[in-house]
Structure formats: structure tokens, C-alpha cells
Tab-separated table of C-alpha atoms and ligand atoms in Angstrom:
chain	number	residue	atom	x	y	z
A	1468	UNK	CA	20.041	-19.727	33.426
A	1469	UNK	CA	20.836	-17.561	30.436
A	1470	UNK	CA	19.419	-14.050	30.803
A	1471	UNK	CA	17.717	-12.088	28.025
A	1472	UNK	CA	20.387	-10.264	26.122
A	1473	UNK	CA	20.137	-6.566	25.330
A	1474	UNK	CA	21.981	-4.603	22.604
A	1475	UNK	CA	21.150	-1.489	20.699
A	1476	UNK	CA	19.970	-2.275	17.191
A	1477	UNK	CA	18.463	1.105	16.504
A	1478	UNK	CA	18.827	2.271	12.934
A	1479	UNK	CA	21.423	-0.250	11.878
A	1480	UNK	CA	19.340	-1.799	9.212
A	1481	UNK	CA	18.064	0.957	6.989
A	1482	UNK	CA	14.565	1.802	8.249
A	1483	UNK	CA	15.115	5.444	7.325
A	1484	UNK	CA	16.230	4.561	3.777
A	1485	UNK	CA	13.203	2.388	3.444
A	1486	UNK	CA	10.824	5.158	4.553
A	1487	UNK	CA	12.503	7.637	2.159
A	1488	UNK	CA	11.993	5.236	-0.751
A	1489	UNK	CA	8.403	4.706	0.256
A	1490	UNK	CA	7.788	8.450	0.416
A	1491	UNK	CA	9.161	8.842	-3.122
A	1492	UNK	CA	7.090	5.836	-4.138
A	1493	UNK	CA	3.970	7.518	-2.690
A	1494	UNK	CA	4.348	10.251	-5.265
A	1495	UNK	CA	3.865	7.702	-8.027
A	1496	UNK	CA	1.583	5.276	-6.071
A	1497	UNK	CA	-1.655	5.692	-7.868
A	1498	UNK	CA	-4.727	3.723	-6.948
A	1499	UNK	CA	-4.025	1.074	-9.464
A	1500	UNK	CA	-1.303	-0.778	-7.468
A	1501	UNK	CA	-3.583	-1.080	-4.489
A	1502	UNK	CA	-6.625	-1.955	-6.624
A	1503	UNK	CA	-4.746	-4.647	-8.501
A	1504	UNK	CA	-3.101	-6.153	-5.475
A	1505	UNK	CA	-6.347	-6.095	-3.426
A	1506	UNK	CA	-8.182	-7.712	-6.250
A	1507	UNK	CA	-5.515	-10.402	-6.649
A	1508	UNK	CA	-5.476	-10.979	-2.835
A	1509	UNK	CA	-9.267	-11.201	-2.549
A	1510	UNK	CA	-9.651	-13.687	-5.438
A	1511	UNK	CA	-6.680	-15.874	-4.486
A	1512	UNK	CA	-7.485	-19.557	-3.858
A	1513	UNK	CA	-5.559	-20.065	-0.691
A	1514	UNK	CA	-6.678	-23.626	0.015
A	1515	UNK	CA	-5.441	-24.768	-3.429
A	1516	UNK	CA	-1.889	-23.603	-2.552
A	1517	UNK	CA	-1.624	-24.843	1.038
A	1518	UNK	CA	-0.408	-28.307	-0.060
A	1519	UNK	CA	2.702	-26.637	-1.557
A	1520	UNK	CA	3.405	-24.489	1.493
A	1521	UNK	CA	5.288	-25.468	4.663
A	1522	UNK	CA	2.580	-23.734	6.805
A	1523	UNK	CA	0.507	-26.891	6.243
A	1524	UNK	CA	2.514	-28.606	8.997
A	1525	UNK	CA	1.436	-26.052	11.602
A	1526	UNK	CA	-2.167	-26.667	10.579
A	1527	UNK	CA	-1.866	-30.196	11.991
A	1528	UNK	CA	-2.064	-28.848	15.547
A	1529	UNK	CA	-4.758	-26.912	17.306
A	1530	UNK	CA	-2.918	-26.026	20.564
A	1531	UNK	CA	-1.102	-22.705	20.320
A	1532	UNK	CA	2.010	-24.067	22.056
A	1533	UNK	CA	2.248	-26.838	19.484
A	1534	UNK	CA	1.601	-24.485	16.665
A	1535	UNK	CA	4.380	-22.096	17.487
A	1536	UNK	CA	6.969	-24.862	17.757
A	1537	UNK	CA	5.610	-26.569	14.540
A	1538	UNK	CA	5.694	-23.241	12.760
A	1539	UNK	CA	9.275	-22.495	13.846
A	1540	UNK	CA	10.491	-25.851	12.503
A	1541	UNK	CA	8.488	-25.502	9.259
A	1542	UNK	CA	9.885	-22.053	8.641
A	1543	UNK	CA	13.475	-22.882	9.660
A	1544	UNK	CA	13.659	-25.607	6.992
A	1545	UNK	CA	11.784	-23.717	4.321
A	1546	UNK	CA	14.737	-23.411	2.018
A	1547	UNK	CA	15.565	-25.364	-1.142
A	1548	UNK	CA	12.978	-26.573	-3.573
A	1549	UNK	CA	9.395	-27.215	-2.488
A	1550	UNK	CA	9.527	-31.003	-2.909
A	1551	UNK	CA	12.692	-31.250	-0.810
A	1552	UNK	CA	11.239	-28.944	1.895
A	1553	UNK	CA	8.024	-31.013	2.191
A	1554	UNK	CA	9.941	-34.298	2.268
A	1555	UNK	CA	12.218	-33.099	5.048
A	1556	UNK	CA	9.280	-31.719	7.089
A	1557	UNK	CA	7.233	-34.844	6.613
A	1558	UNK	CA	10.111	-36.940	8.042
A	1559	UNK	CA	10.655	-34.470	10.891
A	1560	UNK	CA	7.008	-34.115	11.903
A	1561	UNK	CA	6.812	-37.969	12.007
A	1562	UNK	CA	9.261	-37.684	14.928
A	1563	UNK	CA	7.637	-34.671	16.543
A	1564	UNK	CA	4.466	-36.712	16.956
A	1565	UNK	CA	1.133	-35.522	18.369
A	1566	UNK	CA	2.633	-32.622	20.303
A	1567	UNK	CA	5.762	-30.757	19.108
A	1568	UNK	CA	5.666	-28.783	22.362
A	1569	UNK	CA	5.755	-31.950	24.533
A	1570	UNK	CA	8.412	-33.393	22.234
A	1571	UNK	CA	10.713	-30.405	22.942
A	1572	UNK	CA	9.925	-30.213	26.637
A	1573	UNK	CA	10.878	-33.870	27.076
A	1574	UNK	CA	13.669	-33.937	24.503
A	1575	UNK	CA	16.144	-36.615	25.506
A	1576	UNK	CA	19.307	-38.389	24.421
A	1577	UNK	CA	17.120	-41.002	22.751
A	1578	UNK	CA	15.416	-38.243	20.656
A	1579	UNK	CA	18.817	-36.794	19.794
A	1580	UNK	CA	19.923	-40.249	18.603
A	1581	UNK	CA	16.882	-40.409	16.219
A	1582	UNK	CA	17.884	-37.063	14.739
A	1583	UNK	CA	21.537	-37.824	14.151
A	1584	UNK	CA	21.025	-38.981	10.575
A	1585	UNK	CA	18.970	-35.850	9.730
A	1586	UNK	CA	20.079	-33.971	6.668
A	1587	UNK	CA	18.581	-30.996	4.755
A	1588	UNK	CA	20.918	-29.222	2.310
A	1589	UNK	CA	23.172	-27.073	4.540
A	1590	UNK	CA	21.990	-28.521	7.813
A	1591	UNK	CA	22.736	-31.838	9.595
A	1592	UNK	CA	21.492	-33.718	12.642
A	1593	UNK	CA	23.843	-31.744	14.913
A	1594	UNK	CA	22.093	-28.449	13.931
A	1595	UNK	CA	18.568	-29.703	14.596
A	1596	UNK	CA	19.652	-31.228	17.917
A	1597	UNK	CA	21.166	-27.811	18.758
A	1598	UNK	CA	17.894	-26.122	17.900
A	1599	UNK	CA	15.828	-28.597	19.944
A	1600	UNK	CA	18.034	-28.079	23.022
A	1601	UNK	CA	17.867	-24.261	22.631
A	1602	UNK	CA	14.049	-24.466	22.372
A	1603	UNK	CA	13.885	-26.771	25.391
A	1604	UNK	CA	15.780	-24.227	27.523
A	1605	UNK	CA	13.744	-21.329	26.209
A	1606	UNK	CA	10.432	-23.090	26.946
A	1607	UNK	CA	11.639	-24.028	30.412
A	1608	UNK	CA	12.397	-20.341	31.172
A	1609	UNK	CA	9.581	-18.544	29.287
A	1610	UNK	CA	6.810	-21.115	28.923
A	1611	UNK	CA	6.300	-20.338	25.263
A	1612	UNK	CA	8.050	-18.668	22.346
A	1613	UNK	CA	5.794	-15.663	22.407
A	1614	UNK	CA	6.956	-14.761	25.876
A	1615	UNK	CA	10.589	-15.038	24.742
A	1616	UNK	CA	9.885	-12.710	21.848
A	1617	UNK	CA	7.917	-10.275	23.963
A	1618	UNK	CA	10.754	-9.994	26.450
A	1619	UNK	CA	12.651	-7.861	23.889
A	1620	UNK	CA	9.945	-6.576	21.588
A	1621	UNK	CA	9.076	-2.890	21.406
A	1622	UNK	CA	5.358	-2.482	20.737
A	1623	UNK	CA	5.852	1.116	19.700
A	1624	UNK	CA	8.560	0.443	17.126
A	1625	UNK	CA	7.774	0.628	13.348
A	1626	UNK	CA	8.853	-2.939	12.833
A	1627	UNK	CA	9.740	-6.139	14.672
A	1628	UNK	CA	13.435	-5.657	13.831
A	1629	UNK	CA	14.755	-5.152	17.331
A	1630	UNK	CA	12.513	-7.966	18.770
A	1631	UNK	CA	13.601	-10.343	16.072
A	1632	UNK	CA	17.307	-9.580	16.586
A	1633	UNK	CA	17.056	-10.354	20.239
A	1634	UNK	CA	14.733	-13.331	19.843
A	1635	UNK	CA	17.373	-15.002	17.613
A	1636	UNK	CA	20.222	-13.908	19.856
A	1637	UNK	CA	18.502	-15.287	22.927
A	1638	UNK	CA	17.735	-18.594	21.244
A	1639	UNK	CA	21.343	-19.004	19.992
A	1640	UNK	CA	22.583	-18.139	23.465
A	1641	UNK	CA	20.708	-21.259	24.716
A	1642	UNK	CA	22.485	-23.664	22.343
A	1643	UNK	CA	25.005	-25.775	24.374
A	1644	UNK	CA	28.296	-24.988	22.638
A	1645	UNK	CA	29.592	-28.492	23.497
A	1646	UNK	CA	27.450	-29.753	20.552
A	1647	UNK	CA	29.938	-27.931	18.289
A	1648	UNK	CA	32.884	-29.219	20.318
A	1649	UNK	CA	33.378	-25.830	22.067
A	1650	UNK	CA	33.679	-25.274	25.757
A	1651	UNK	CA	32.434	-21.712	25.462
A	1652	UNK	CA	30.584	-19.684	22.822
A	1653	UNK	CA	28.933	-20.879	19.648
A	1654	UNK	CA	31.271	-20.954	16.628
A	1655	UNK	CA	30.508	-18.559	13.768
A	1656	UNK	CA	30.071	-21.420	11.359
A	1657	UNK	CA	27.633	-23.396	13.539
A	1658	UNK	CA	24.867	-24.651	11.260
A	1659	UNK	CA	22.169	-23.796	13.816
A	1660	UNK	CA	22.865	-20.061	12.995
A	1661	UNK	CA	21.589	-20.772	9.411
A	1662	UNK	CA	18.291	-21.991	10.865
A	1663	UNK	CA	17.855	-18.765	12.866
A	1664	UNK	CA	18.888	-15.756	10.671
A	1665	UNK	CA	18.947	-12.330	12.224
A	1666	UNK	CA	18.472	-8.822	10.777
A	1667	UNK	CA	21.702	-7.923	12.621
A	1668	UNK	CA	23.664	-9.773	9.936
A	1669	UNK	CA	21.907	-7.864	7.103
A	1670	UNK	CA	20.064	-11.006	6.033
A	1671	UNK	CA	16.522	-10.615	4.601
A	1672	UNK	CA	15.561	-13.239	7.229
A	1673	UNK	CA	12.816	-14.614	4.990
A	1674	UNK	CA	12.196	-17.674	7.140
A	1675	UNK	CA	12.036	-15.781	10.428
A	1676	UNK	CA	9.727	-13.181	8.920
A	1677	UNK	CA	7.635	-15.997	7.578
A	1678	UNK	CA	7.410	-17.574	11.032
A	1679	UNK	CA	6.406	-14.184	12.509
A	1680	UNK	CA	3.800	-13.724	9.735
A	1681	UNK	CA	2.189	-17.053	10.615
A	1682	UNK	CA	2.307	-16.207	14.340
A	1683	UNK	CA	1.097	-12.601	14.196
A	1684	UNK	CA	-1.274	-12.099	11.183
A	1685	UNK	CA	-4.906	-13.167	11.185
A	1686	UNK	CA	-6.084	-15.554	8.445
A	1687	UNK	CA	-6.747	-16.729	5.810
A	1688	UNK	CA	-3.481	-18.599	6.015
A	1689	UNK	CA	-1.923	-17.231	9.228
A	1690	UNK	CA	-2.728	-18.108	12.824
A	1691	UNK	CA	-2.708	-14.912	14.974
A	1692	UNK	CA	-1.316	-16.896	17.905
A	1693	UNK	CA	0.783	-13.965	19.133
A	1694	UNK	CA	-1.915	-11.457	19.801
A	1695	UNK	CA	0.389	-8.979	21.577
A	1696	UNK	CA	2.366	-8.214	18.427
A	1697	UNK	CA	0.776	-5.982	15.823
A	1698	UNK	CA	0.521	-7.063	12.133
A	1699	UNK	CA	1.562	-3.537	11.198
A	1700	UNK	CA	5.045	-4.225	12.661
A	1701	UNK	CA	5.725	-7.272	10.425
A	1702	UNK	CA	8.393	-7.218	7.770
A	1703	UNK	CA	7.833	-8.881	4.332
A	1704	UNK	CA	9.440	-12.321	4.021
A	1705	UNK	CA	11.641	-11.616	0.998
A	1706	UNK	CA	13.085	-14.469	-1.091
A	1707	UNK	CA	14.200	-14.511	-4.752
A	1708	UNK	CA	10.611	-14.811	-6.004
A	1709	UNK	CA	9.288	-11.919	-3.919
A	1710	UNK	CA	12.346	-9.776	-4.699
A	1711	UNK	CA	11.985	-10.212	-8.409
A	1712	UNK	CA	8.194	-9.580	-8.451
A	1713	UNK	CA	8.623	-6.708	-6.029
A	1714	UNK	CA	11.105	-5.053	-8.423
A	1715	UNK	CA	8.664	-5.574	-11.352
A	1716	UNK	CA	5.782	-3.859	-9.544
A	1717	UNK	CA	7.891	-1.075	-8.012
A	1718	UNK	CA	8.018	-2.149	-4.311
A	1719	UNK	CA	11.788	-1.628	-4.285
A	1720	UNK	CA	14.604	-0.275	-6.421
A	1721	UNK	CA	17.227	-2.335	-4.566
A	1722	UNK	CA	18.892	-5.199	-6.410
A	1723	UNK	CA	20.526	-6.957	-3.521
A	1724	UNK	CA	18.362	-9.190	-1.371
A	1725	UNK	CA	18.793	-8.337	2.297
A	1726	UNK	CA	17.199	-6.687	5.288
A	1727	UNK	CA	17.264	-3.243	3.708
A	1728	UNK	CA	15.334	-4.543	0.705
A	1729	UNK	CA	12.789	-6.251	3.036
A	1730	UNK	CA	12.289	-2.961	4.919
A	1731	UNK	CA	11.929	-0.984	1.704
A	1732	UNK	CA	9.381	-3.317	0.238
A	1733	UNK	CA	7.457	-3.414	3.530
A	1734	UNK	CA	7.452	0.393	3.688
A	1735	UNK	CA	5.962	0.583	0.185
A	1736	UNK	CA	3.302	-1.929	1.044
A	1737	UNK	CA	2.496	0.085	4.176
A	1738	UNK	CA	1.304	2.787	1.851
A	1739	UNK	CA	-1.302	0.394	0.554
A	1740	UNK	CA	-2.277	-1.033	3.960
A	1741	UNK	CA	-0.754	0.636	7.019
A	1742	UNK	CA	-2.265	-1.861	9.463
A	1743	UNK	CA	-1.307	-5.059	7.625
A	1744	UNK	CA	1.428	-4.463	5.041
A	1745	UNK	CA	2.459	-8.111	4.548
A	1746	UNK	CA	-1.025	-9.426	3.839
A	1747	UNK	CA	-0.148	-9.771	0.130
A	1748	UNK	CA	2.814	-11.968	0.834
A	1749	UNK	CA	1.246	-15.462	0.462
A	1750	UNK	CA	-0.394	-14.639	-2.840
A	1751	UNK	CA	2.636	-12.886	-4.304
A	1752	UNK	CA	5.074	-15.550	-3.173
A	1753	UNK	CA	3.004	-18.349	-4.688
A	1754	UNK	CA	2.941	-16.489	-7.994
A	1755	UNK	CA	6.722	-17.162	-8.026
A	1756	UNK	CA	6.646	-20.633	-6.403
A	1757	UNK	CA	4.062	-22.035	-8.761
A	1758	UNK	CA	5.880	-20.603	-11.799
A	1759	UNK	CA	3.078	-18.164	-12.557
A	1760	UNK	CA	5.916	-15.672	-12.886
A	1761	UNK	CA	8.962	-17.617	-14.050
A	1762	UNK	CA	12.444	-15.956	-13.775
A	1763	UNK	CA	12.832	-16.433	-17.559
A	1764	UNK	CA	10.426	-14.054	-19.346
A	1765	UNK	CA	7.420	-15.851	-20.670
A	1766	UNK	CA	4.957	-13.710	-22.693
A	1767	UNK	CA	2.178	-16.276	-22.400
A	1768	UNK	CA	2.390	-16.291	-18.570
A	1769	UNK	CA	2.455	-12.485	-18.590
A	1770	UNK	CA	-0.700	-12.388	-20.766
A	1771	UNK	CA	-2.536	-14.409	-18.070
A	1772	UNK	CA	-0.885	-12.747	-15.070
A	1773	UNK	CA	-3.333	-11.309	-12.509
A	1774	UNK	CA	-1.017	-8.347	-11.687
A	1775	UNK	CA	0.105	-7.630	-15.238
A	1776	UNK	CA	-1.520	-4.181	-15.155
A	1777	UNK	CA	1.072	-2.946	-12.593
A	1778	UNK	CA	4.104	-4.887	-13.818
A	1779	UNK	CA	6.909	-2.885	-15.419
A	1780	UNK	CA	8.963	-5.733	-16.745
B	2007	SF4	S1	3.331	-9.666	-15.894
B	2007	SF4	FE1	4.812	-11.289	-16.310
B	2007	SF4	S2	6.767	-10.588	-15.461
B	2007	SF4	FE2	5.106	-9.304	-14.542
B	2007	SF4	S3	4.609	-10.261	-12.661
B	2007	SF4	FE3	3.197	-11.089	-14.178
B	2007	SF4	S4	4.142	-12.965	-14.984
B	2007	SF4	FE4	5.728	-11.803	-13.830
């Protein structure tokens, strides 16, 4: 049995910088940013965008144990273009069947054989088999993923950073290294690492923060399956769309996408909603995904943009 690992992550990832930026931002944060984002959030048609979001796959299940496994797979492969993501997930969920939880608990050589031909951009069948085996070991020891997360989560911390670092570390520790032809230790280049990014590497960890948002936040899109983790501790899932829009509306001054930027944007959003800073994420992200705010400046789109009033582009 692999024990729960413990390392000190305190302060390595820029929480203090993020708070400093947010304090400076507070000086300028007039009511309009909150008013505009609240208005955009409240009038957003969530249902109309679900068909373009990987969270739809977790909606197929009503049991919490199925939902957390479904959500982890849906988030892990949420990279690339939307059409490619949905195609990959449709194929994968065809294999996971009526209960992703039972699929993982009973994962066998026969299931591994069915996954050998799997391919999604940077990841191959070997990586997803590695993930399934790590999840199987984790479920056997902890019963569900929430318990694995809670084993290292600090409920008093400002963010989930430490819990997420250890959650990822503990899952990776359960990957049998033989899959990557190693007797001992997972190689640095193992593709399963790409599926489970950690703040410890400086990555923005968009997909893991997305998974946590789905698990921890209450609706309209998210599930609130993990009731022992507070939404106030979540970190914004930052990708290129969110980073760009975040810069336009003054959530961050950073130009490099990474964990520090994610913390800084979250700290600014905490000024608008201290109990649920990432509640604006789905609406803002879909402004980018659906080309409401294209990377190339488009004055017509800007004229119709619901957050134009606070955009500095
Ligand atoms: S005003 Fe234009 S640049 Fe600014 S967020 Fe809206 S679409 Fe994007």
C-alpha cells in the first residue's frame, strides 16, 4: 500500500504576490467590475453552452462516486479544440459504461486491451491505462476521490494549493512504473503526468482546477459533490482564453500563464466575491471558447460584448 505523501508546499507558488496585486487592484476596483460581471453571470444561458463543455459527460451520472470519476476523466482530456475533446470523451465514455466507478474498481487486462489504441493529442493508451490503475488503487484505499483529497487538504488554507499538490502526487505515486518500463519510480516524461498537472511545477493546472470547480462549487453548472471543501478555496481554471480576458478586465498584470497568474486572478475575484471567487469562470471561459472574444481584435464583437464596459483592450 502506498501511503499519503507529505511535503511542504507553503508559499512556493506566489500566494503573497497574488494578495499584494489584489490589494493594489482593490484601490481601483470600483463597483462597476462587480456589477458588470454579476450582471453577465446572472443573465448567462448556461444550458445553451453545456453541449460545448466537457462537464456534460459528468451530467450523465447521478451517483456521486460515478460523477467524480467521470469528471476527472472529462477534465483530464479537456485540452485541444472543443470538437476533438468531445470526440475523445464520447469514445471513452462509451467504454466506461453505466458506472465509471465500477469500471475503475473492476479494471482488468481486458479493459486495458480495449484502451491500447486510445490517442488524444499528447496522450496515448499507455497513459490512460496508467491513470485507470492509479485510480483503482486510490479507490481501493480511500473509497472515493474526495477522501484522497481530504487526506492532505487544509480547510483553513486560503486556497486548495497544498491539497491539490498532494492529491496529484498521491495519484501519481499509485501508477505502476512497469507501465513505462521502469522497475522503480515514474519517469519524468511519463504521459500520465500531463493528465494530472500540479501547482508544484508552476503550471496553471487549468484542468485540475476545473475538476475541483465541478466537485466543490454549487450550481448552476457545478455539482457540489465534495461538501467538505469550501468554494472560497478554489483557484480559477486559467487557460489562454481566461488569461487574455482576465488581462483585458484587470484581473491580472501577469503575462505568463501559470500558477502565479491563476492565484493573482483568483485573489482579484475574491474582492468581488470572497465566498465564491471562481463563480464567474464558466461564463467568462465560454466568452473565449465561443469566439465571443476572439484573440484577433474584432470591433463588431466588442460592440456586442456583455463586459465591454470594463474591458481595457
Ligand atoms: S470588449 Fe472586446 S476585447 Fe474586450 S472582452 Fe469584450 S470582446 Fe473581448
